[in-house]
Short mmCIF file of C-alpha atoms in Angstrom, two decimals:
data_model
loop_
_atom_site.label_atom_id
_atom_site.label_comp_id
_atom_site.label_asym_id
_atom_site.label_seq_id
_atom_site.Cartn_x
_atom_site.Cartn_y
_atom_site.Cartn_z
CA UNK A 1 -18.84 -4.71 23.30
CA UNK A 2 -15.94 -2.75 24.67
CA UNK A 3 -14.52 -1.59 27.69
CA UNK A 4 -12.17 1.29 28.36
CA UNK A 5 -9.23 0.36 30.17
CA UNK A 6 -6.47 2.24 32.27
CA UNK A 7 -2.98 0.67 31.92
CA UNK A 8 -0.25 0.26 34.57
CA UNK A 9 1.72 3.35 32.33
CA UNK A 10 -2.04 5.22 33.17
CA UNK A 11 -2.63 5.46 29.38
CA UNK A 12 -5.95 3.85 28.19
CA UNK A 13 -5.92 0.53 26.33
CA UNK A 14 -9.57 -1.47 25.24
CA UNK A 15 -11.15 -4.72 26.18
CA UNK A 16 -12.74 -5.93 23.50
CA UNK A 17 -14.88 -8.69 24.96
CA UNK A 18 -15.77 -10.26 21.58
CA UNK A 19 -12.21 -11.75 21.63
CA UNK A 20 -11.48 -11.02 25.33
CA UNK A 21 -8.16 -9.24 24.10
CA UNK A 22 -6.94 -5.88 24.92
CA UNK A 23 -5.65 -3.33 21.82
CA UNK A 24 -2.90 -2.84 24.24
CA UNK A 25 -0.53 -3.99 27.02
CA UNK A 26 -2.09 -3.39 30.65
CA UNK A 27 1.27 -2.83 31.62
CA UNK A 28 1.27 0.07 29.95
CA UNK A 29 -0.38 1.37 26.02
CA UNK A 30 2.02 4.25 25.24
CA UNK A 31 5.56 2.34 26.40
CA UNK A 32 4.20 -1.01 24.50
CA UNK A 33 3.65 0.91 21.13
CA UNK A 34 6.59 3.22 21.51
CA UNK A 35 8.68 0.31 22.42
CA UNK A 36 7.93 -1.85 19.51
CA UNK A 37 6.51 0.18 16.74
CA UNK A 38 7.91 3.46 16.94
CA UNK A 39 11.87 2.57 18.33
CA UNK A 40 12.14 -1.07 17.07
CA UNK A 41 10.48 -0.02 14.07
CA UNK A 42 10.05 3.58 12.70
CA UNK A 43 13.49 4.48 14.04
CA UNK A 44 15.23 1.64 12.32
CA UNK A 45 13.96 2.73 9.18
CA UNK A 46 17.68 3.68 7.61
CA UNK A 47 18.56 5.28 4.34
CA UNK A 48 15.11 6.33 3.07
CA UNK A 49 15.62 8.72 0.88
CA UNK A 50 12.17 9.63 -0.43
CA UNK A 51 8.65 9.07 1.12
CA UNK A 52 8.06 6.67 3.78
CA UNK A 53 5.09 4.48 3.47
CA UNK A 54 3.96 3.00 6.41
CA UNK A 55 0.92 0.41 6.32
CA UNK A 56 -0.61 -0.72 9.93
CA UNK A 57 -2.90 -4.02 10.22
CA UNK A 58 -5.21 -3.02 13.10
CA UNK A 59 -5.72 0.40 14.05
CA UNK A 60 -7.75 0.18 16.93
CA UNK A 61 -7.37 3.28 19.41
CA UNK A 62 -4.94 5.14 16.69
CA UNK A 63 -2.33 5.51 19.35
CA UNK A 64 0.39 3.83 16.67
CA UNK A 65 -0.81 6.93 14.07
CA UNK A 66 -0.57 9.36 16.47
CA UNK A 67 3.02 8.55 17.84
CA UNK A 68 4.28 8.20 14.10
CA UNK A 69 2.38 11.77 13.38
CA UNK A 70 4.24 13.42 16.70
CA UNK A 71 7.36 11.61 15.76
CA UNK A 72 7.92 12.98 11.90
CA UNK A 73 5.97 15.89 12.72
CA UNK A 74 8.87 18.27 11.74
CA UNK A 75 10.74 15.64 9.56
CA UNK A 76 11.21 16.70 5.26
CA UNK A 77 10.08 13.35 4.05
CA UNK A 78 6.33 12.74 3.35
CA UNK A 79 4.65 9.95 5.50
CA UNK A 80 2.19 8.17 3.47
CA UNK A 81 0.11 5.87 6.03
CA UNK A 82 -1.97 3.46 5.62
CA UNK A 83 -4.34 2.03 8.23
CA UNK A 84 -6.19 -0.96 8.09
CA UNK A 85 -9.25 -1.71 10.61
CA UNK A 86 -12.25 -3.86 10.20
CA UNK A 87 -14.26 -2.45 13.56
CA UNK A 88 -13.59 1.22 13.86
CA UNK A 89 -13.89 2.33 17.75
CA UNK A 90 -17.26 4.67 18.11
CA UNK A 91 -16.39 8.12 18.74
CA UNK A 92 -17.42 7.93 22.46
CA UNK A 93 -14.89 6.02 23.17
CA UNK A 94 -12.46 8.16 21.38
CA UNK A 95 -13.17 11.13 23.33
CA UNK A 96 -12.12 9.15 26.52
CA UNK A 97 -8.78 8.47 25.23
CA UNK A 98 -6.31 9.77 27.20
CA UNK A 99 -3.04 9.78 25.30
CA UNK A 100 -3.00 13.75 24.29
CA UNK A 101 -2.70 13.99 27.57
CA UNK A 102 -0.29 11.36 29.07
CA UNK A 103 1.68 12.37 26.40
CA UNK A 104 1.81 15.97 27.05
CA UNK A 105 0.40 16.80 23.41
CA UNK A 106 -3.12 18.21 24.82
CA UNK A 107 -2.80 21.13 21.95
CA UNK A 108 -2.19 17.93 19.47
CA UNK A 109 -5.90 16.94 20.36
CA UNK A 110 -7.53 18.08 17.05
CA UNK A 111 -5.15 15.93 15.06
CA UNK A 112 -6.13 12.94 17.33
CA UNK A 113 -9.36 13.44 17.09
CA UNK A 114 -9.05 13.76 13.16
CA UNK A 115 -7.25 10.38 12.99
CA UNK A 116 -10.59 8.91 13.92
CA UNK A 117 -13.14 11.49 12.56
CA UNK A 118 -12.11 11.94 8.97
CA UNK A 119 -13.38 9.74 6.39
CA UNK A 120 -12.99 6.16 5.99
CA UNK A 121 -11.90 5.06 2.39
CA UNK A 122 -10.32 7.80 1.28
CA UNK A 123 -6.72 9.98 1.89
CA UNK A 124 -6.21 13.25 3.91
CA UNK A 125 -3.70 15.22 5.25
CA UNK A 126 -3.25 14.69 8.74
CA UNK A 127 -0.36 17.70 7.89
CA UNK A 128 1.13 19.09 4.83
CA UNK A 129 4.15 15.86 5.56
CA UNK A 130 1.45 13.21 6.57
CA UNK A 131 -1.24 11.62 4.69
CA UNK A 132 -3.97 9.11 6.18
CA UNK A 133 -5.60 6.49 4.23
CA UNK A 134 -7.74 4.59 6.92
CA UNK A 135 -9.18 1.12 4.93
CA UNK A 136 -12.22 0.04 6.78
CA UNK A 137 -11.80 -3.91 5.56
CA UNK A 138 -11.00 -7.17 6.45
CA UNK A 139 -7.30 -7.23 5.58
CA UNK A 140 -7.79 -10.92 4.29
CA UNK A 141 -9.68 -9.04 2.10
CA UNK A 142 -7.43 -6.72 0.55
CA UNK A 143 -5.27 -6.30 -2.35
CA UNK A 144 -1.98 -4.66 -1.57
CA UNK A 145 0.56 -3.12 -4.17
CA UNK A 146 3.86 -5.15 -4.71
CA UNK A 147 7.41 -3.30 -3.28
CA UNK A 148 4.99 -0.52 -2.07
CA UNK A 149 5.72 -0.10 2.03
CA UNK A 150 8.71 0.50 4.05
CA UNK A 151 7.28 -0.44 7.16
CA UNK A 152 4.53 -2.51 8.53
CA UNK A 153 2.60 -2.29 12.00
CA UNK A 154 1.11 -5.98 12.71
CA UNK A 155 -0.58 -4.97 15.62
CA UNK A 156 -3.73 -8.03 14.90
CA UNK A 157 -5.17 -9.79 17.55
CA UNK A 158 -3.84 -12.30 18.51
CA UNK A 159 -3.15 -15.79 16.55
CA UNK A 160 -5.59 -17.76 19.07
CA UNK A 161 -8.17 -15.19 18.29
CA UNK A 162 -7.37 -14.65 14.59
CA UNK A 163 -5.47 -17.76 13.41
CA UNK A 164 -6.10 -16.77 9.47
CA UNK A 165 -4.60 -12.85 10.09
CA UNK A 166 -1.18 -15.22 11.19
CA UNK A 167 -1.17 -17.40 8.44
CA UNK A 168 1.11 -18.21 5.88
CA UNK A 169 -0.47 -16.45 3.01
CA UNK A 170 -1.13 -13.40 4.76
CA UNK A 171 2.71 -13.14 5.29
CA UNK A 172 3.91 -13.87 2.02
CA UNK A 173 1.05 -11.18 0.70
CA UNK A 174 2.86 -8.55 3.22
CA UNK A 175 6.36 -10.32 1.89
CA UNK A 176 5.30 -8.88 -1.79
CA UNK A 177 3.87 -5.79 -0.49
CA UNK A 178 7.20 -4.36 0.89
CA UNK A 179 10.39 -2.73 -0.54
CA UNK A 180 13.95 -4.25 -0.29
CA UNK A 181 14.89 -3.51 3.57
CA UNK A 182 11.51 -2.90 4.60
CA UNK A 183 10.84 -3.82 8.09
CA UNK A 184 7.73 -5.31 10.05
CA UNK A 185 7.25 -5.31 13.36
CA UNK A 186 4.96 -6.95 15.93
CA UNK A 187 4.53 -7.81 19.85
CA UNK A 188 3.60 -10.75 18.71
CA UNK A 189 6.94 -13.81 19.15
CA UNK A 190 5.16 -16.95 18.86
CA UNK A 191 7.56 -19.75 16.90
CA UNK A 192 4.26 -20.06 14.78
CA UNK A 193 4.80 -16.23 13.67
CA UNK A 194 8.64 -16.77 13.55
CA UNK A 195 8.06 -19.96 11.71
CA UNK A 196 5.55 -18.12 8.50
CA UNK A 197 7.85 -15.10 8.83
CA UNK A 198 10.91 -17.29 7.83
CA UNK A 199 9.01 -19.27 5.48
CA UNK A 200 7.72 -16.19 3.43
CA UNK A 201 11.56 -15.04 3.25
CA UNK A 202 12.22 -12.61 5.64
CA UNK A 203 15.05 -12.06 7.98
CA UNK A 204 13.76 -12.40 11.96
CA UNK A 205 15.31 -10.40 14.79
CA UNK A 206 13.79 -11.46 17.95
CA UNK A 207 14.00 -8.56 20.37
CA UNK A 208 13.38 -7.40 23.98
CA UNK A 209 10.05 -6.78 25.10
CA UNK A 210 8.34 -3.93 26.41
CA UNK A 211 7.65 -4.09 30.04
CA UNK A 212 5.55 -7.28 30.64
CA UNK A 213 6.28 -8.79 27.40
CA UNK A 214 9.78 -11.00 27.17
CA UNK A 215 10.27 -11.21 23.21
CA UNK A 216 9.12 -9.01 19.65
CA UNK A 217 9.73 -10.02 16.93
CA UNK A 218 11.21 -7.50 13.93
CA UNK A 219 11.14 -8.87 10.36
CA UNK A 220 13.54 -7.77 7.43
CA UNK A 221 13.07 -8.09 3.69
CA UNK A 222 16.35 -8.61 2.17
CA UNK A 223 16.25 -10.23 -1.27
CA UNK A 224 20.07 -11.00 -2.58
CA UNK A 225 20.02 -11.14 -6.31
CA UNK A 226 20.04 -15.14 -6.34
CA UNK A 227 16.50 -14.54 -4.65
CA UNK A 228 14.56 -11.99 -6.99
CA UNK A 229 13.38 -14.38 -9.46
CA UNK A 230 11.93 -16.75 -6.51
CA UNK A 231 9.82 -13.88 -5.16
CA UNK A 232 8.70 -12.36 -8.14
#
């Protein structure tokens, strides 16, 4: 069971009360994701000189896919996302959404709508520069390509709800998965995350929060050359 929510920012986040966690701050869905996936993360992104490939672990309302779509919209480079979601949201609640409209993107509503509509399992062109691959799957689950993504949404419930989506292995799979400079980011600052972050061999930058939130964390992948045989 769900609930629909409206946040401090007046943008709609979800109860889910299997887990009794919300897909996004109350104090406010749009500034929390724009705060810590799209500036701390997207717009770090530096020297990319091909594709981006982007791979999100918990896609919930599809507000992080939509503010990536609006903000490479008229960018050259191709945006090759990748979204990962074991309980897609039914498409009532989708229609209640309200970020078209808090963001001042009402004529963007088809491609919101199409971020949820369009198939499961299989790619499509959000836009001629942006191509969804939504994985309907337990990420646990799922085999990911090594030096494949430039930048990683961890947007999971929490580690008291979902201890094994926080664990070590899952971060050294992620680890593998990403390029040289790739960077993850995640509202989530726990010394239990910073601690399997380290551990896996990335670089932590602990950051400001969004309002309500103290600390993010943003991870780097830098392997010097004394490191490439250990992570092979």
């Amino acid at each position: 069971m769900i609930e629909l929510i409206e946040t401090n920012d007046c943008s709609h986040t979800i109860l889910d009360k299997r887990t009794g966690e919300h897909y996004h701050s109350i104090h406010g869905a749009i500034q929390e994701s724009k705060h810590i996936f799209i500036e701390a993360g997207l717009k770090s992104l530096h020297s990319i000189s091909q594709n981006i490939n982007i791979l999100e672990v918990g896609m919930g309302t599809g507000l992080n896919v939509f503010l990536t779509f609006l903000q490479t919209e008229n960018i050259s480079k191709r945006i090759n996302y990748v979204a990962i979601e074991l309980y897609p949201i039914d498409n009532i609640i989708v229609k209640k959404l309200n970020y078209c409209k808090q963001l001042n993107k009402t004529e963007k509503e088809i491609i919101f709508n199409n971020i949820h509509n369009e198939k499961w399992n299989f790619p499509y062109y959000l836009a001629d520069n942006f191509i969804l691959n939504k994985i309907n799957a337990d990420f646990k689950e799922i085999a990911l390509s090594e030096n494949s993504f430039d930048l990683i949404y961890y947007d999971a419930f929490s580690p008291e709800t979902e201890a094994e989506l926080w664990a070590d292995e899952i971060f050294d799979k992620i680890y593998k998965a990403m390029k040289n400079n790739g960077i993850l980011v995640t509202y989530c600052a726990k010394g239990i995350v910073k601690r399997s972050l380290k551990k896996a061999g990335f670089r932590i930058e602990v950051l400001a929060g969004p309002i309500g939130k103290r600390h993010i964390i943003r991870a780097i992948k830098t392997i010097e050359i004394s490191d490439c045989c250990k992570h092979k």
